[in-house]
Amino acid sequence: MFRLFSQTRCCLQVKRALQRQEWPLRPAHLTAAAQQASFSTTSVEHLSWSDSWPKDVGILALEVYFPSQYVEQVELEKYDGVEAGKYTLGLGQKQMGFCSAHEDINSLCLTVVQRLVERSRLSWDSIGRLEVGTETIIDKSKAVKTVLMQLFQDSGNTDVEGIDTTNACYGGTASLFNSVDWVESSSWDGRYAMVVCGDIAVYATGNARPTGGAGAVAMLVGPEAPLVLERGVRGTHMEHVYDFYKPDMASEYPMVDGKLSIQCYFRALDQCYSVYRKKIQSQWQKVGVDKPFTLEDFQFMIFHTPFCKLVQKSVGRMMLNDFLAAPNPDTQSGLYKGLQAFRYSAQQLAGSRIGAFSYGSGLAASLFSMRVSQDTAPGSPLDKLVSSLSDLQTRLDARKRVPPEEFAEIMKQREESHHLVNHTPQGSKDDLFPGTWYLERVDDKHRRQYARRPL
């Protein structure tokens, strides 16, 4: 699930000349408890819901967290004794980030939430909903969201709706939909929603291991957003299959039918795209626009990424769907010849429609779209959002490169310590990024204690 959002770096990347900006966010309305000098002082009690329907609801701010160490896939090929290019050319992989024994799903989410609040200069009591999407389960009852509530303790804000949502990699997308729906509903109290997507994807030794990864994304959701989720055009496909699942609670490793999972992914993409096209074409017809929707109507596409080569094939598959649906396709125009990668600034994003396809094994999938604000002026919400992500490449470059032998040993430590009690994680905490939350100890009742590295 995190890997879907990791692809946003391709379309939100900015020129290095852009400098990071610290900026306070301003919600349209706040409850009396959330009133501060830097925010609007309009109380929710004075809202007229019939006249004040929230407009342009979507993503106001983003924060990304990934582990501080990685393994080179070229070196992993040699270590695993497979033919050269199997992971790099065959799967399209280059580097794989992974967590040490000191990190779990709770610590990843603690880090990314705290970072978003601090960098955006938010008040903890300005958040009225917090929902977590993850398939990394360390407790069959206690939600990750409840662990995150310790960050709210000093503010006294316990009036925070939302809970965990789980279905493989789709949980984060469902959480985003739920949070947008909350802001657009009669239940909204005028505060922000926050969506947290995180996973630690690890596999047993073998062909699936190089497709692992780890990370978390936090998204702030509210009205007047620079990335607006378009209404009424989601295309969804769900069915019952066993392509990837985790029945063994004593292990982090899943059961995987790789060939079936790829077939399911493409089948879901076909179905979601078909439904999406019908819905948006119906909307167009109501305003007098009678034309087919094609891939050309998306300026950017984001895909859930089990491995990178699958994304390339997915773009081609959507073009094939366009070709098959066209009554008289022009095969000489070169329209269906591949795409070229570019680097984009905020000005080039303005006004774009971004399509996003999310797939979760088992299966649940959706294709939806976001509309980018036209306002790219310095200090605009879009400029702030893009600028806040401008340090991603610097942070990627600051990671520690770990040899495959050490990577395999860390994976073994994780496997042996999974669900241990009276346990303190092995290894050094010094390799973690400054400000990272980490697992400090698990006591004899499975209670987990966390601490934060100094900034």
Short mmCIF file of N, CA, C and O in Angstrom, two decimals, residues 70-159:
data_model
loop_
_atom_site.label_atom_id
_atom_site.label_comp_id
_atom_site.label_asym_id
_atom_site.label_seq_id
_atom_site.Cartn_x
_atom_site.Cartn_y
_atom_site.Cartn_z
N TYR A 70 19.24 0.49 3.20
CA TYR A 70 18.75 -0.20 2.01
C TYR A 70 19.79 -1.20 1.52
O TYR A 70 20.98 -1.16 1.92
N VAL A 71 19.36 -2.09 0.66
CA VAL A 71 20.25 -3.04 0.02
C VAL A 71 20.14 -2.85 -1.49
O VAL A 71 19.05 -2.62 -2.02
N GLU A 72 21.29 -2.93 -2.18
CA GLU A 72 21.31 -2.83 -3.64
C GLU A 72 20.82 -4.14 -4.24
O GLU A 72 21.27 -5.23 -3.86
N GLN A 73 19.91 -4.04 -5.20
CA GLN A 73 19.36 -5.24 -5.80
C GLN A 73 20.40 -6.00 -6.64
O GLN A 73 20.35 -7.23 -6.74
N VAL A 74 21.35 -5.28 -7.24
CA VAL A 74 22.42 -5.95 -7.99
C VAL A 74 23.21 -6.85 -7.06
O VAL A 74 23.55 -8.00 -7.40
N GLU A 75 23.53 -6.34 -5.88
CA GLU A 75 24.29 -7.14 -4.92
C GLU A 75 23.45 -8.28 -4.37
O GLU A 75 23.98 -9.37 -4.07
N LEU A 76 22.14 -8.05 -4.23
CA LEU A 76 21.25 -9.10 -3.75
C LEU A 76 21.14 -10.24 -4.76
O LEU A 76 21.03 -11.42 -4.39
N GLU A 77 21.17 -9.91 -6.05
CA GLU A 77 21.18 -10.94 -7.10
C GLU A 77 22.38 -11.88 -6.92
O GLU A 77 22.24 -13.11 -6.99
N LYS A 78 23.54 -11.29 -6.70
CA LYS A 78 24.76 -12.09 -6.53
C LYS A 78 24.67 -12.93 -5.25
O LYS A 78 25.04 -14.11 -5.25
N TYR A 79 24.20 -12.32 -4.19
CA TYR A 79 24.11 -13.02 -2.90
C TYR A 79 23.14 -14.19 -2.99
O TYR A 79 23.38 -15.27 -2.43
N ASP A 80 22.02 -14.00 -3.69
CA ASP A 80 21.02 -15.06 -3.82
C ASP A 80 21.38 -16.10 -4.86
O ASP A 80 20.69 -17.12 -4.99
N GLY A 81 22.43 -15.82 -5.66
CA GLY A 81 22.87 -16.78 -6.66
C GLY A 81 21.95 -16.90 -7.86
O GLY A 81 21.87 -17.96 -8.50
N VAL A 82 21.23 -15.82 -8.20
CA VAL A 82 20.35 -15.83 -9.37
C VAL A 82 21.05 -15.17 -10.55
O VAL A 82 22.09 -14.51 -10.39
N GLU A 83 20.50 -15.33 -11.74
CA GLU A 83 21.13 -14.74 -12.91
C GLU A 83 21.11 -13.22 -12.83
O GLU A 83 20.18 -12.62 -12.29
N ALA A 84 22.15 -12.60 -13.37
CA ALA A 84 22.26 -11.15 -13.36
C ALA A 84 21.07 -10.53 -14.08
O ALA A 84 20.71 -10.97 -15.18
N GLY A 85 20.46 -9.53 -13.49
CA GLY A 85 19.34 -8.83 -14.11
C GLY A 85 17.98 -9.35 -13.71
O GLY A 85 16.96 -8.76 -14.07
N LYS A 86 17.91 -10.44 -12.94
CA LYS A 86 16.61 -11.00 -12.58
C LYS A 86 15.78 -10.02 -11.76
O LYS A 86 14.58 -9.85 -11.99
N TYR A 87 16.44 -9.36 -10.79
CA TYR A 87 15.74 -8.39 -9.96
C TYR A 87 15.72 -7.00 -10.58
O TYR A 87 14.73 -6.27 -10.48
N THR A 88 16.83 -6.63 -11.24
CA THR A 88 16.97 -5.27 -11.75
C THR A 88 16.28 -5.07 -13.08
O THR A 88 15.55 -4.10 -13.27
N LEU A 89 16.49 -5.99 -14.03
CA LEU A 89 15.84 -5.87 -15.33
C LEU A 89 14.48 -6.56 -15.34
O LEU A 89 13.50 -6.00 -15.83
N GLY A 90 14.41 -7.75 -14.79
CA GLY A 90 13.16 -8.50 -14.81
C GLY A 90 12.07 -7.86 -13.98
O GLY A 90 10.91 -7.80 -14.41
N LEU A 91 12.42 -7.39 -12.77
CA LEU A 91 11.43 -6.77 -11.89
C LEU A 91 11.50 -5.25 -11.91
O LEU A 91 10.61 -4.58 -11.38
N GLY A 92 12.56 -4.68 -12.49
CA GLY A 92 12.69 -3.22 -12.54
C GLY A 92 13.10 -2.62 -11.21
O GLY A 92 12.88 -1.43 -10.97
N GLN A 93 13.71 -3.40 -10.32
CA GLN A 93 14.08 -2.92 -8.99
C GLN A 93 15.53 -2.42 -8.97
O GLN A 93 16.39 -2.93 -9.69
N LYS A 94 15.81 -1.45 -8.10
CA LYS A 94 17.17 -0.93 -7.94
C LYS A 94 17.65 -1.05 -6.50
O LYS A 94 18.71 -1.61 -6.23
N GLN A 95 16.90 -0.49 -5.58
CA GLN A 95 17.27 -0.52 -4.17
C GLN A 95 16.04 -0.89 -3.35
O GLN A 95 14.92 -0.56 -3.73
N MET A 96 16.27 -1.57 -2.23
CA MET A 96 15.16 -1.97 -1.38
C MET A 96 15.42 -1.50 0.05
O MET A 96 16.38 -1.92 0.70
N GLY A 97 14.58 -0.60 0.53
CA GLY A 97 14.66 -0.16 1.92
C GLY A 97 14.10 -1.22 2.84
O GLY A 97 13.17 -1.95 2.49
N PHE A 98 14.66 -1.31 4.05
CA PHE A 98 14.16 -2.29 5.02
C PHE A 98 14.37 -1.76 6.42
O PHE A 98 15.19 -0.89 6.68
N CYS A 99 13.60 -2.32 7.36
CA CYS A 99 13.63 -1.88 8.75
C CYS A 99 14.54 -2.76 9.58
O CYS A 99 14.61 -3.98 9.37
N SER A 100 15.19 -2.15 10.53
CA SER A 100 15.94 -2.91 11.51
C SER A 100 14.97 -3.49 12.54
O SER A 100 13.77 -3.24 12.49
N ALA A 101 15.53 -4.24 13.49
CA ALA A 101 14.68 -4.83 14.54
C ALA A 101 14.08 -3.79 15.46
O ALA A 101 13.13 -4.07 16.19
N HIS A 102 14.60 -2.56 15.42
CA HIS A 102 14.10 -1.50 16.29
C HIS A 102 12.84 -0.83 15.74
O HIS A 102 12.26 0.02 16.42
N GLU A 103 12.44 -1.17 14.53
CA GLU A 103 11.28 -0.51 13.93
C GLU A 103 10.15 -1.51 13.69
O GLU A 103 10.38 -2.62 13.22
N ASP A 104 8.94 -1.08 13.99
CA ASP A 104 7.75 -1.85 13.67
C ASP A 104 6.72 -0.89 13.09
O ASP A 104 7.00 0.29 12.89
N ILE A 105 5.52 -1.39 12.81
CA ILE A 105 4.52 -0.56 12.16
C ILE A 105 4.12 0.63 13.04
O ILE A 105 3.88 1.74 12.55
N ASN A 106 4.10 0.42 14.36
CA ASN A 106 3.76 1.52 15.26
C ASN A 106 4.79 2.64 15.20
O ASN A 106 4.44 3.82 15.14
N SER A 107 6.07 2.28 15.23
CA SER A 107 7.11 3.30 15.23
C SER A 107 7.14 4.06 13.91
O SER A 107 7.34 5.28 13.89
N LEU A 108 6.91 3.36 12.78
CA LEU A 108 6.87 4.04 11.49
C LEU A 108 5.77 5.09 11.46
O LEU A 108 5.97 6.23 11.02
N CYS A 109 4.60 4.70 11.95
CA CYS A 109 3.46 5.63 11.92
C CYS A 109 3.63 6.77 12.92
O CYS A 109 3.24 7.91 12.64
N LEU A 110 4.19 6.48 14.08
CA LEU A 110 4.49 7.56 15.04
C LEU A 110 5.40 8.60 14.42
O LEU A 110 5.18 9.81 14.56
N THR A 111 6.42 8.13 13.70
CA THR A 111 7.40 9.05 13.10
C THR A 111 6.76 9.93 12.05
O THR A 111 6.94 11.15 12.04
N VAL A 112 5.98 9.34 11.15
CA VAL A 112 5.46 10.12 10.03
C VAL A 112 4.37 11.09 10.48
O VAL A 112 4.25 12.21 9.95
N VAL A 113 3.57 10.71 11.49
CA VAL A 113 2.55 11.61 12.00
C VAL A 113 3.19 12.80 12.72
O VAL A 113 2.81 13.96 12.49
N GLN A 114 4.15 12.52 13.59
CA GLN A 114 4.80 13.62 14.31
C GLN A 114 5.50 14.56 13.34
O GLN A 114 5.45 15.78 13.50
N ARG A 115 6.13 14.01 12.32
CA ARG A 115 6.84 14.83 11.36
C ARG A 115 5.89 15.74 10.58
O ARG A 115 6.18 16.92 10.34
N LEU A 116 4.73 15.21 10.19
CA LEU A 116 3.76 16.03 9.45
C LEU A 116 3.24 17.17 10.33
O LEU A 116 3.14 18.32 9.88
N VAL A 117 2.92 16.86 11.58
CA VAL A 117 2.39 17.89 12.48
C VAL A 117 3.44 18.96 12.74
O VAL A 117 3.15 20.17 12.70
N GLU A 118 4.68 18.56 12.97
CA GLU A 118 5.74 19.52 13.28
C GLU A 118 6.09 20.38 12.07
O GLU A 118 6.20 21.60 12.17
N ARG A 119 6.26 19.76 10.92
CA ARG A 119 6.67 20.52 9.74
C ARG A 119 5.56 21.42 9.22
O ARG A 119 5.83 22.47 8.61
N SER A 120 4.32 21.02 9.45
CA SER A 120 3.19 21.85 9.03
C SER A 120 2.74 22.83 10.11
O SER A 120 1.82 23.60 9.91
N ARG A 121 3.37 22.76 11.27
CA ARG A 121 3.03 23.61 12.41
C ARG A 121 1.55 23.53 12.76
O ARG A 121 0.86 24.53 12.91
N LEU A 122 1.08 22.29 12.86
CA LEU A 122 -0.31 22.03 13.21
C LEU A 122 -0.50 21.99 14.71
O LEU A 122 0.43 21.68 15.46
N SER A 123 -1.70 22.26 15.15
CA SER A 123 -2.09 22.03 16.53
C SER A 123 -2.69 20.64 16.62
O SER A 123 -3.49 20.24 15.77
N TRP A 124 -2.33 19.89 17.66
CA TRP A 124 -2.86 18.53 17.80
C TRP A 124 -4.37 18.52 17.95
O TRP A 124 -5.04 17.57 17.55
N ASP A 125 -4.94 19.58 18.53
CA ASP A 125 -6.39 19.58 18.68
C ASP A 125 -7.12 20.09 17.45
O ASP A 125 -8.34 20.22 17.45
N SER A 126 -6.39 20.35 16.37
CA SER A 126 -7.04 20.71 15.10
C SER A 126 -7.37 19.47 14.27
O SER A 126 -7.92 19.58 13.17
N ILE A 127 -7.06 18.29 14.79
CA ILE A 127 -7.31 17.03 14.09
C ILE A 127 -8.50 16.33 14.73
O ILE A 127 -8.51 16.06 15.93
N GLY A 128 -9.52 16.05 13.91
CA GLY A 128 -10.75 15.43 14.41
C GLY A 128 -10.95 14.01 13.97
O GLY A 128 -11.85 13.32 14.45
N ARG A 129 -10.12 13.56 13.03
CA ARG A 129 -10.20 12.16 12.58
C ARG A 129 -8.79 11.70 12.23
O ARG A 129 -8.04 12.41 11.57
N LEU A 130 -8.46 10.50 12.65
CA LEU A 130 -7.17 9.88 12.34
C LEU A 130 -7.43 8.43 12.01
O LEU A 130 -7.94 7.68 12.84
N GLU A 131 -7.12 8.05 10.78
CA GLU A 131 -7.39 6.69 10.34
C GLU A 131 -6.12 6.09 9.76
O GLU A 131 -5.38 6.74 9.04
N VAL A 132 -5.86 4.83 10.10
CA VAL A 132 -4.64 4.13 9.68
C VAL A 132 -5.00 3.01 8.72
O VAL A 132 -5.91 2.22 8.99
N GLY A 133 -4.28 2.94 7.60
CA GLY A 133 -4.41 1.83 6.67
C GLY A 133 -3.14 1.01 6.69
O GLY A 133 -2.07 1.52 6.37
N THR A 134 -3.23 -0.25 7.10
CA THR A 134 -2.05 -1.10 7.15
C THR A 134 -2.45 -2.57 7.12
O THR A 134 -3.54 -2.93 7.55
N GLU A 135 -1.55 -3.40 6.61
CA GLU A 135 -1.72 -4.85 6.70
C GLU A 135 -0.67 -5.46 7.62
O GLU A 135 -0.63 -6.68 7.80
N THR A 136 0.18 -4.62 8.20
CA THR A 136 1.23 -5.09 9.10
C THR A 136 0.65 -5.16 10.50
O THR A 136 0.58 -4.16 11.21
N ILE A 137 0.21 -6.33 10.89
CA ILE A 137 -0.54 -6.51 12.13
C ILE A 137 0.38 -7.09 13.21
O ILE A 137 0.98 -8.15 13.02
N ILE A 138 0.49 -6.40 14.32
CA ILE A 138 1.25 -6.93 15.45
C ILE A 138 0.34 -7.21 16.64
O ILE A 138 0.79 -7.71 17.66
N ASP A 139 -0.95 -6.90 16.49
CA ASP A 139 -1.92 -7.21 17.53
C ASP A 139 -3.27 -7.45 16.86
O ASP A 139 -3.66 -6.68 15.98
N LYS A 140 -3.96 -8.51 17.26
CA LYS A 140 -5.23 -8.86 16.62
C LYS A 140 -6.40 -8.05 17.13
O LYS A 140 -7.52 -8.20 16.64
N SER A 141 -6.17 -7.17 18.11
CA SER A 141 -7.25 -6.37 18.67
C SER A 141 -6.92 -4.89 18.72
O SER A 141 -7.72 -4.06 18.29
N LYS A 142 -5.78 -4.55 19.24
CA LYS A 142 -5.42 -3.14 19.47
C LYS A 142 -4.96 -2.48 18.17
O LYS A 142 -4.01 -2.92 17.54
N ALA A 143 -5.63 -1.41 17.79
CA ALA A 143 -5.33 -0.72 16.54
C ALA A 143 -4.06 0.12 16.64
O ALA A 143 -3.73 0.66 17.70
N VAL A 144 -3.36 0.25 15.53
CA VAL A 144 -2.21 1.15 15.46
C VAL A 144 -2.65 2.57 15.81
O VAL A 144 -1.93 3.32 16.47
N LYS A 145 -3.86 2.94 15.41
CA LYS A 145 -4.36 4.28 15.67
C LYS A 145 -4.34 4.60 17.17
O LYS A 145 -4.04 5.73 17.58
N THR A 146 -4.64 3.59 18.02
CA THR A 146 -4.64 3.85 19.45
C THR A 146 -3.24 4.14 19.97
O THR A 146 -3.07 4.93 20.91
N VAL A 147 -2.23 3.53 19.36
CA VAL A 147 -0.84 3.82 19.75
C VAL A 147 -0.49 5.26 19.39
O VAL A 147 0.19 5.96 20.15
N LEU A 148 -0.98 5.72 18.26
CA LEU A 148 -0.70 7.08 17.82
C LEU A 148 -1.33 8.13 18.74
O LEU A 148 -0.88 9.29 18.77
N MET A 149 -2.34 7.75 19.49
CA MET A 149 -3.00 8.71 20.37
C MET A 149 -2.10 9.23 21.49
O MET A 149 -2.40 10.25 22.09
N GLN A 150 -1.00 8.54 21.76
CA GLN A 150 -0.07 9.07 22.76
C GLN A 150 0.53 10.40 22.32
O GLN A 150 0.94 11.21 23.16
N LEU A 151 0.58 10.65 21.01
CA LEU A 151 1.08 11.92 20.51
C LEU A 151 0.12 13.07 20.85
O LEU A 151 0.53 14.23 20.90
N PHE A 152 -1.15 12.75 21.07
CA PHE A 152 -2.18 13.76 21.37
C PHE A 152 -2.31 14.02 22.87
O PHE A 152 -3.07 14.90 23.28
N GLN A 153 -1.60 13.26 23.68
CA GLN A 153 -1.84 13.26 25.12
C GLN A 153 -1.69 14.64 25.75
O GLN A 153 -2.55 15.09 26.52
N ASP A 154 -0.61 15.33 25.44
CA ASP A 154 -0.37 16.64 26.06
C ASP A 154 -1.40 17.68 25.65
O ASP A 154 -1.69 18.62 26.40
N SER A 155 -1.96 17.54 24.46
CA SER A 155 -2.96 18.50 23.99
C SER A 155 -4.30 18.30 24.66
O SER A 155 -5.16 19.19 24.65
N GLY A 156 -4.52 17.10 25.21
CA GLY A 156 -5.82 16.80 25.81
C GLY A 156 -6.88 16.43 24.81
O GLY A 156 -8.05 16.23 25.18
N ASN A 157 -6.53 16.32 23.54
CA ASN A 157 -7.50 16.01 22.50
C ASN A 157 -7.68 14.50 22.38
O ASN A 157 -6.83 13.80 21.82
N THR A 158 -8.77 14.00 22.91
CA THR A 158 -9.12 12.58 22.76
C THR A 158 -10.33 12.40 21.85
O THR A 158 -10.74 11.27 21.58
N ASP A 159 -10.89 13.51 21.37
CA ASP A 159 -12.05 13.47 20.48
C ASP A 159 -11.56 13.34 19.04
O ASP A 159 -11.61 14.27 18.25
#
